[in-house]
XYZ file of C-alpha atoms in Angstrom:
491
model
C 27.290 37.865 72.311
C 23.729 37.195 73.352
C 22.466 39.373 76.171
C 21.465 37.861 79.474
C 17.726 37.693 79.458
C 15.634 39.152 82.195
C 13.829 36.909 84.650
C 10.572 37.590 82.881
C 12.010 36.501 79.542
C 13.491 33.420 81.165
C 10.060 32.499 82.446
C 8.621 32.999 78.973
C 11.324 30.788 77.477
C 10.613 28.150 80.060
C 6.961 28.242 79.095
C 8.051 27.582 75.513
C 9.090 24.120 76.556
C 5.402 23.487 77.175
C 4.275 24.949 73.868
C 4.123 28.680 74.618
C 6.005 31.212 72.476
C 8.850 33.363 73.764
C 8.294 37.079 74.096
C 10.865 39.821 73.563
C 11.443 42.371 76.325
C 13.504 45.378 75.180
C 16.798 46.178 76.889
C 17.310 49.408 78.835
C 18.870 51.055 75.769
C 15.763 50.725 73.638
C 13.829 53.873 72.787
C 10.960 54.717 75.112
C 8.569 55.292 72.198
C 8.519 51.717 70.948
C 9.165 49.675 74.098
C 5.532 48.647 74.353
C 5.418 47.520 70.716
C 8.675 45.565 70.948
C 7.656 44.068 74.270
C 4.709 42.336 72.621
C 6.688 40.680 69.820
C 6.691 36.885 69.847
C 10.168 35.859 68.791
C 9.400 32.493 67.197
C 5.713 31.686 66.758
C 4.862 28.422 65.034
C 3.334 28.145 61.580
C -0.188 28.403 62.944
C 0.351 32.046 63.872
C -2.148 34.301 62.140
C -1.987 38.006 61.571
C -1.592 40.799 59.079
C 1.410 42.588 57.636
C 1.551 45.774 55.552
C 4.680 46.312 53.458
C 5.654 49.228 51.183
C 8.191 49.168 48.359
C 8.942 51.165 45.183
C 6.840 50.477 42.105
C 9.786 49.181 40.076
C 10.103 45.734 38.525
C 13.190 44.684 40.491
C 11.645 45.784 43.807
C 8.346 44.074 43.020
C 9.968 40.805 42.004
C 12.087 40.874 45.166
C 9.151 41.500 47.467
C 6.964 38.946 45.679
C 9.715 36.353 46.114
C 10.044 37.111 49.810
C 6.274 37.121 50.400
C 5.682 33.835 48.543
C 8.407 31.999 50.438
C 7.381 33.664 53.726
C 3.808 32.451 53.326
C 5.059 28.907 52.888
C 6.232 29.128 56.489
C 3.430 31.360 57.775
C 0.381 30.656 55.615
C -1.964 32.456 58.026
C -0.200 35.818 57.933
C -1.981 38.012 55.391
C 0.599 40.188 53.654
C -0.551 43.355 51.912
C 2.112 44.939 49.662
C 1.822 48.543 48.513
C 3.947 49.804 45.623
C 4.756 53.506 45.416
C 6.214 55.388 42.448
C 9.969 55.585 42.982
C 10.405 59.339 42.590
C 7.865 60.031 45.333
C 8.615 56.996 47.490
C 10.636 58.601 50.268
C 8.299 61.574 50.623
C 5.263 59.284 50.615
C 6.606 57.140 53.459
C 7.262 60.283 55.480
C 3.744 61.599 54.878
C 2.050 58.332 55.827
C 4.171 58.086 58.984
C 3.313 61.672 59.984
C -0.385 61.006 59.472
C -0.209 57.797 61.537
C 1.212 59.190 64.773
C -2.078 58.731 66.592
C -3.079 55.579 64.720
C -0.020 53.365 64.010
C -2.195 50.801 62.223
C -2.404 53.220 59.285
C 1.360 53.084 58.765
C 3.186 50.292 56.945
C 4.616 47.732 59.362
C 7.632 47.135 57.121
C 8.977 49.291 54.326
C 11.847 49.125 51.880
C 14.684 51.493 52.672
C 18.022 52.402 51.147
C 20.966 52.720 53.503
C 21.154 56.371 52.388
C 17.820 57.079 54.098
C 18.802 55.877 57.577
C 19.981 59.133 59.142
C 17.074 61.119 57.742
C 14.486 58.594 58.903
C 16.073 58.335 62.333
C 15.481 62.080 62.575
C 11.859 61.499 61.533
C 11.642 59.001 64.399
C 9.988 56.283 62.341
C 12.552 53.459 62.583
C 12.608 50.676 65.123
C 16.126 49.608 66.190
C 16.574 45.911 65.503
C 19.798 45.172 67.365
C 18.138 44.153 70.644
C 15.844 41.769 68.800
C 18.854 40.354 66.975
C 20.716 39.876 70.251
C 17.805 38.214 72.017
C 16.395 35.983 69.283
C 18.462 32.794 69.191
C 17.052 31.837 65.776
C 19.075 34.528 63.985
C 22.870 34.667 64.189
C 24.586 37.926 63.328
C 27.817 36.245 62.198
C 25.886 34.452 59.445
C 25.411 37.795 57.678
C 27.954 39.909 55.821
C 29.519 42.230 58.389
C 29.970 45.110 55.924
C 26.247 45.125 55.121
C 25.316 45.086 58.808
C 27.713 47.988 59.297
C 26.130 50.167 56.613
C 22.688 49.379 58.044
C 23.657 50.575 61.508
C 24.197 53.884 63.256
C 26.112 54.121 66.542
C 25.931 50.363 66.959
C 22.183 50.127 66.428
C 20.810 48.165 63.472
C 17.967 50.018 61.740
C 17.735 48.142 58.454
C 17.622 44.416 57.714
C 19.847 44.057 54.643
C 18.298 42.038 51.859
C 21.411 41.611 49.696
C 25.058 42.431 49.077
C 25.399 45.234 46.510
C 28.870 45.806 45.090
C 29.291 48.212 42.184
C 30.241 46.556 38.898
C 30.756 47.503 35.277
C 27.819 46.438 33.100
C 28.420 46.550 29.352
C 26.446 46.153 26.146
C 28.101 43.340 24.187
C 26.562 44.339 20.865
C 27.929 47.869 21.069
C 31.391 46.533 21.912
C 31.183 44.003 19.071
C 30.077 46.583 16.510
C 32.803 48.971 17.650
C 35.334 46.100 17.535
C 36.571 46.774 21.047
C 37.528 43.988 23.450
C 35.199 43.367 26.375
C 36.348 44.815 29.726
C 38.147 42.544 32.155
C 38.048 42.397 35.937
C 40.056 45.133 37.623
C 41.308 47.033 34.633
C 43.652 49.881 35.530
C 42.463 53.458 35.291
C 44.630 53.943 32.199
C 43.257 50.801 30.533
C 39.707 51.878 31.283
C 40.275 55.290 29.708
C 41.887 53.744 26.618
C 38.883 51.429 26.218
C 36.496 54.377 26.458
C 38.528 56.296 23.859
C 38.423 53.336 21.471
C 34.672 53.018 21.880
C 34.083 56.732 21.254
C 36.353 56.752 18.210
C 34.863 53.673 16.591
C 31.200 54.378 17.380
C 31.426 57.900 15.983
C 33.340 56.892 12.844
C 32.241 53.334 11.967
C 28.628 52.881 13.028
C 26.897 55.491 10.895
C 24.405 52.945 9.500
C 23.932 50.623 12.478
C 20.881 51.059 14.707
C 19.886 49.960 18.184
C 16.620 48.248 19.108
C 14.888 51.623 19.293
C 15.751 52.318 15.645
C 18.249 55.051 16.508
C 21.581 55.193 14.674
C 24.363 54.566 17.188
C 26.589 57.282 15.758
C 23.788 59.801 16.269
C 22.350 58.736 19.619
C 25.470 57.906 21.631
C 26.513 60.987 23.589
C 28.363 59.311 26.468
C 30.415 56.135 26.750
C 30.015 55.687 30.517
C 26.569 56.065 32.086
C 26.559 56.461 35.872
C 25.951 58.877 38.703
C 29.492 59.515 39.877
C 28.177 61.831 42.607
C 26.595 58.711 44.186
C 28.468 57.935 47.407
C 29.034 54.347 46.236
C 31.147 55.758 43.398
C 32.631 59.068 44.519
C 33.973 57.917 47.895
C 35.561 54.664 46.574
C 37.087 56.666 43.698
C 38.730 59.004 46.225
C 39.872 56.034 48.288
C 41.337 54.237 45.259
C 43.659 57.202 44.720
C 44.741 57.045 48.380
C 42.470 59.844 49.564
C 40.256 60.016 52.626
C 37.600 62.257 54.159
C 37.837 62.328 57.964
C 40.603 60.562 59.877
C 40.406 58.708 63.193
C 41.183 61.894 65.090
C 38.116 63.550 63.590
C 40.191 65.811 61.328
C 38.968 66.625 57.818
C 41.632 65.464 55.364
C 39.511 65.620 52.231
C 41.389 68.439 50.441
C 44.473 66.359 49.697
C 46.518 65.766 46.560
C 45.074 62.257 46.416
C 41.490 63.513 46.426
C 42.382 66.096 43.792
C 43.900 63.355 41.606
C 40.733 61.242 41.900
C 38.430 64.089 40.897
C 40.758 65.209 38.079
C 40.766 61.670 36.682
C 36.989 61.665 36.388
C 36.896 65.283 35.268
C 39.099 64.379 32.304
C 36.668 61.612 31.336
C 33.720 64.006 31.487
C 35.323 66.814 29.462
C 37.084 64.638 26.859
C 35.074 64.462 23.651
C 35.876 62.292 20.628
C 33.733 62.551 17.523
C 31.039 64.341 19.505
C 30.958 61.642 22.210
C 32.014 62.326 25.806
C 33.902 59.547 27.582
C 31.734 59.883 30.711
C 28.327 61.387 31.331
C 28.115 64.801 32.969
C 27.160 64.886 36.630
C 23.792 66.591 36.161
C 22.525 64.189 33.500
C 24.069 61.231 35.300
C 22.284 62.104 38.526
C 18.939 63.023 36.974
C 18.833 60.190 34.431
C 20.917 57.496 36.073
C 20.975 54.404 33.850
C 18.700 55.856 31.180
C 21.444 56.091 28.529
C 22.419 52.452 29.044
C 18.824 51.207 29.069
C 18.125 53.169 25.881
C 21.193 51.479 24.303
C 22.843 54.876 23.949
C 25.828 54.156 26.231
C 27.855 50.930 26.150
C 28.899 51.035 29.839
C 26.934 51.417 33.062
C 28.304 51.431 36.616
C 25.827 50.049 39.150
C 25.062 46.890 41.158
C 23.238 43.631 40.526
C 20.097 44.878 42.255
C 18.989 46.599 39.024
C 19.720 43.697 36.703
C 16.127 42.711 35.878
C 15.420 46.351 35.036
C 18.291 46.168 32.552
C 17.357 42.809 31.063
C 13.631 43.151 30.628
C 11.180 45.595 29.129
C 10.204 47.967 31.897
C 8.310 51.234 32.281
C 9.775 53.682 34.778
C 8.936 57.356 35.146
C 6.623 57.194 32.146
C 9.395 55.872 29.861
C 9.337 52.324 28.479
C 12.717 50.636 28.127
C 13.071 47.600 25.885
C 15.820 45.959 27.905
C 19.342 45.013 26.903
C 18.623 41.287 26.617
C 20.370 38.620 28.678
C 22.538 37.399 25.811
C 23.743 40.957 25.294
C 24.483 41.947 28.895
C 28.034 41.546 30.143
C 29.575 42.377 33.496
C 33.066 42.930 34.857
C 34.463 44.046 38.186
C 34.888 47.762 38.752
C 38.210 49.079 37.386
C 41.095 49.864 39.713
C 40.961 53.557 38.880
C 43.677 54.901 41.168
C 45.905 51.957 42.038
C 44.556 51.091 45.512
C 41.573 48.885 44.756
C 38.390 50.151 46.364
C 34.834 49.333 45.404
C 31.594 50.768 46.696
C 29.360 48.272 48.451
C 26.122 48.784 50.298
C 22.591 47.571 50.343
C 18.972 48.287 50.687
C 16.570 46.244 52.723
C 13.497 46.431 54.902
C 12.903 48.449 58.055
C 10.283 48.117 60.789
C 8.084 51.037 61.787
C 8.856 52.276 65.288
C 5.250 51.865 66.458
C 4.511 48.869 64.267
C 0.968 47.545 64.736
C 1.897 43.998 63.694
C 5.275 43.549 65.347
C 5.367 39.762 65.515
C 4.558 39.329 61.828
C 6.998 42.121 60.914
C 9.875 40.537 62.855
C 9.242 37.112 61.333
C 9.313 38.704 57.871
C 12.567 40.569 58.532
C 14.167 37.349 59.755
C 12.893 35.544 56.695
C 14.533 38.119 54.399
C 17.994 37.017 55.622
C 17.156 33.328 56.043
C 18.519 30.740 53.634
C 14.997 30.168 52.286
C 14.352 33.864 51.784
C 17.752 34.562 50.256
C 17.421 31.681 47.796
C 13.897 32.742 46.827
C 15.145 36.254 46.101
C 18.187 34.884 44.259
C 15.989 33.137 41.717
C 14.872 36.557 40.435
C 18.430 37.122 39.186
C 18.747 40.452 41.016
C 20.266 39.187 44.236
C 23.739 38.715 45.577
C 22.973 37.179 48.974
C 23.855 38.769 52.281
C 24.463 35.400 53.951
C 28.148 34.483 54.089
C 27.552 30.796 53.372
C 25.887 31.627 50.044
C 28.195 34.379 48.778
C 30.983 32.134 47.475
C 29.086 28.853 47.165
C 29.389 27.866 43.462
C 26.080 26.013 43.665
C 24.118 28.819 45.343
C 20.928 29.885 43.602
C 22.141 33.397 42.794
C 24.860 31.887 40.568
C 22.822 29.109 38.992
C 19.537 30.958 38.432
C 18.402 31.950 34.953
C 21.022 29.805 33.166
C 18.925 29.821 29.994
C 19.103 33.625 30.017
C 22.487 34.551 31.462
C 24.492 31.667 30.043
C 27.133 29.498 31.658
C 29.897 32.052 31.066
C 28.176 34.953 32.834
C 30.686 36.544 35.206
C 28.943 36.155 38.572
C 32.277 36.558 40.363
C 32.373 40.230 39.342
C 29.680 40.954 41.938
C 31.871 39.773 44.819
C 35.282 40.601 43.370
C 37.701 41.471 46.187
C 35.007 41.937 48.817
C 37.726 42.832 51.314
C 38.178 46.073 49.351
C 34.501 47.002 49.704
C 33.926 50.368 51.326
C 31.225 52.901 52.136
C 30.998 56.360 53.685
C 30.055 54.604 56.928
C 33.775 53.848 57.227
C 34.452 57.378 58.499
C 31.102 57.938 60.221
C 32.457 56.855 63.637
C 34.674 59.947 63.578
C 31.872 62.354 62.629
C 28.997 63.477 64.900
C 25.707 61.883 63.905
C 24.006 65.151 62.954
C 26.915 66.045 60.641
C 27.280 62.722 58.816
C 24.850 63.333 55.955
C 26.201 66.839 55.451
C 29.813 65.681 55.266
C 28.788 63.022 52.728
C 26.938 65.655 50.704
C 30.128 67.761 50.579
C 31.880 64.949 48.694
C 29.194 65.152 46.019
C 29.420 68.946 46.087
C 33.182 68.803 45.537
C 32.843 66.472 42.554
C 30.219 68.710 40.979
C 32.016 72.024 41.547
C 35.461 70.703 40.582
C 34.302 68.842 37.474
C 31.879 71.456 36.207
C 33.957 74.496 37.181
C 36.898 76.041 35.376
C 40.315 74.539 35.983
C 41.625 77.694 37.682
C 39.060 77.355 40.497
C 39.524 73.607 40.969
C 41.739 73.943 44.056
C 39.555 76.554 45.722
C 36.412 74.483 45.099
C 38.013 71.444 46.718
C 39.232 73.477 49.677
C 35.812 75.082 49.980
C 34.112 71.681 50.256
C 36.613 70.594 52.932
C 36.068 73.808 54.909
C 32.320 73.209 54.841
C 32.921 69.731 56.266
C 34.869 71.316 59.117
C 32.019 73.740 59.776
C 29.440 70.930 59.631
C 31.354 69.014 62.294
C 31.868 72.080 64.502
C 28.188 72.958 64.307
C 27.237 69.413 65.290
C 29.624 69.556 68.234
C 27.955 72.768 69.399
């Protein structure tokens, strides 16, 4: 519900009727440090508004195409706002933003006004005190309606009811697969919501046939499949968008509504054991799933190098998979649109759960160009901005009206590449089952949230990599650390 505006704001709105622009005045809950900056933001300037805007994003093809799409369509509305994008190498991106922010304390104009951010960064960057809360702007600005946007994405972009990140898309984890590798191995393509048993059987068939039947077939890099395939499934299972939903699909949980740690349950143990069996099972020298260290350090590399037939990730990386791209000094040839298939994530444990989250763009707390920054953030979630991004092929929109619209640009874009039978529905399959670690964050003190999440990853690593006789103690140990993290935060 929109907040009642102060008398001053009412006066400003009245002036708008005579051609003036409304001004935002922060509510009493806004942080003291950025009240002055937010107080000078014009909510809805007309197209003649001129200014500058500095934006930072990772130097990766999918990020660059997204930002270019947003900037081009934004400048159609605001042709006099000069936008300066800066692209930073992905591996050093987070550290670089922190360094620039620290060096700009006394001169905010040296810091980026807007910068790309993953939802995973929010807590850390709140601690760095570089994020501007957006919820008061959202409440006050009548030109943006919260209910138009996917509620789950707004939830993962918020902490304690404050929105810190404008979501740019809806990212649900899917199963990408290499059609050629499936065809050569004579294994049927995966279907939406396979059971955990069906998924394992498929992986076993792939490992058996690739190791025994493809001794003279090569990928686009010239490598013999039977020699270069070491893992069937490429992913980072320690990623919270995979490990937490896996636990949930087996009926497990982390922290209940009473604030009690319930992570060390039989259900959690069953989830981790399921994946552990995939990691340790080897057929013809091929593991069914990638080990956690390689999967975390080289996430997606095996699939991009055509050395794994399956990859678990979201649509946001699709152009990186399709096209030739250089990342981290390595050039990847791309899978090719006619060779890339997608299916919904399997129902591993019986209770369907799928990781969903997003990245987006945040505003610097002491932003030097607040009006331009706010217009850009609004544009990111506008119909025009969402459709412009969708044309890149990497976007599942965050706007509810576009998500299931069969004629929306994200479904109809790149038809000459993706083909009419491309399974776009996999990216929004059973959205009501989408989940994220933010689900249990309300029951965990803020300062303990990232630590509790890290313990899930720790449990997967120690239980999967450790000997079977220490499995139970490793799981209990991770749960006990969660308890201590919460107690420490509570003082």
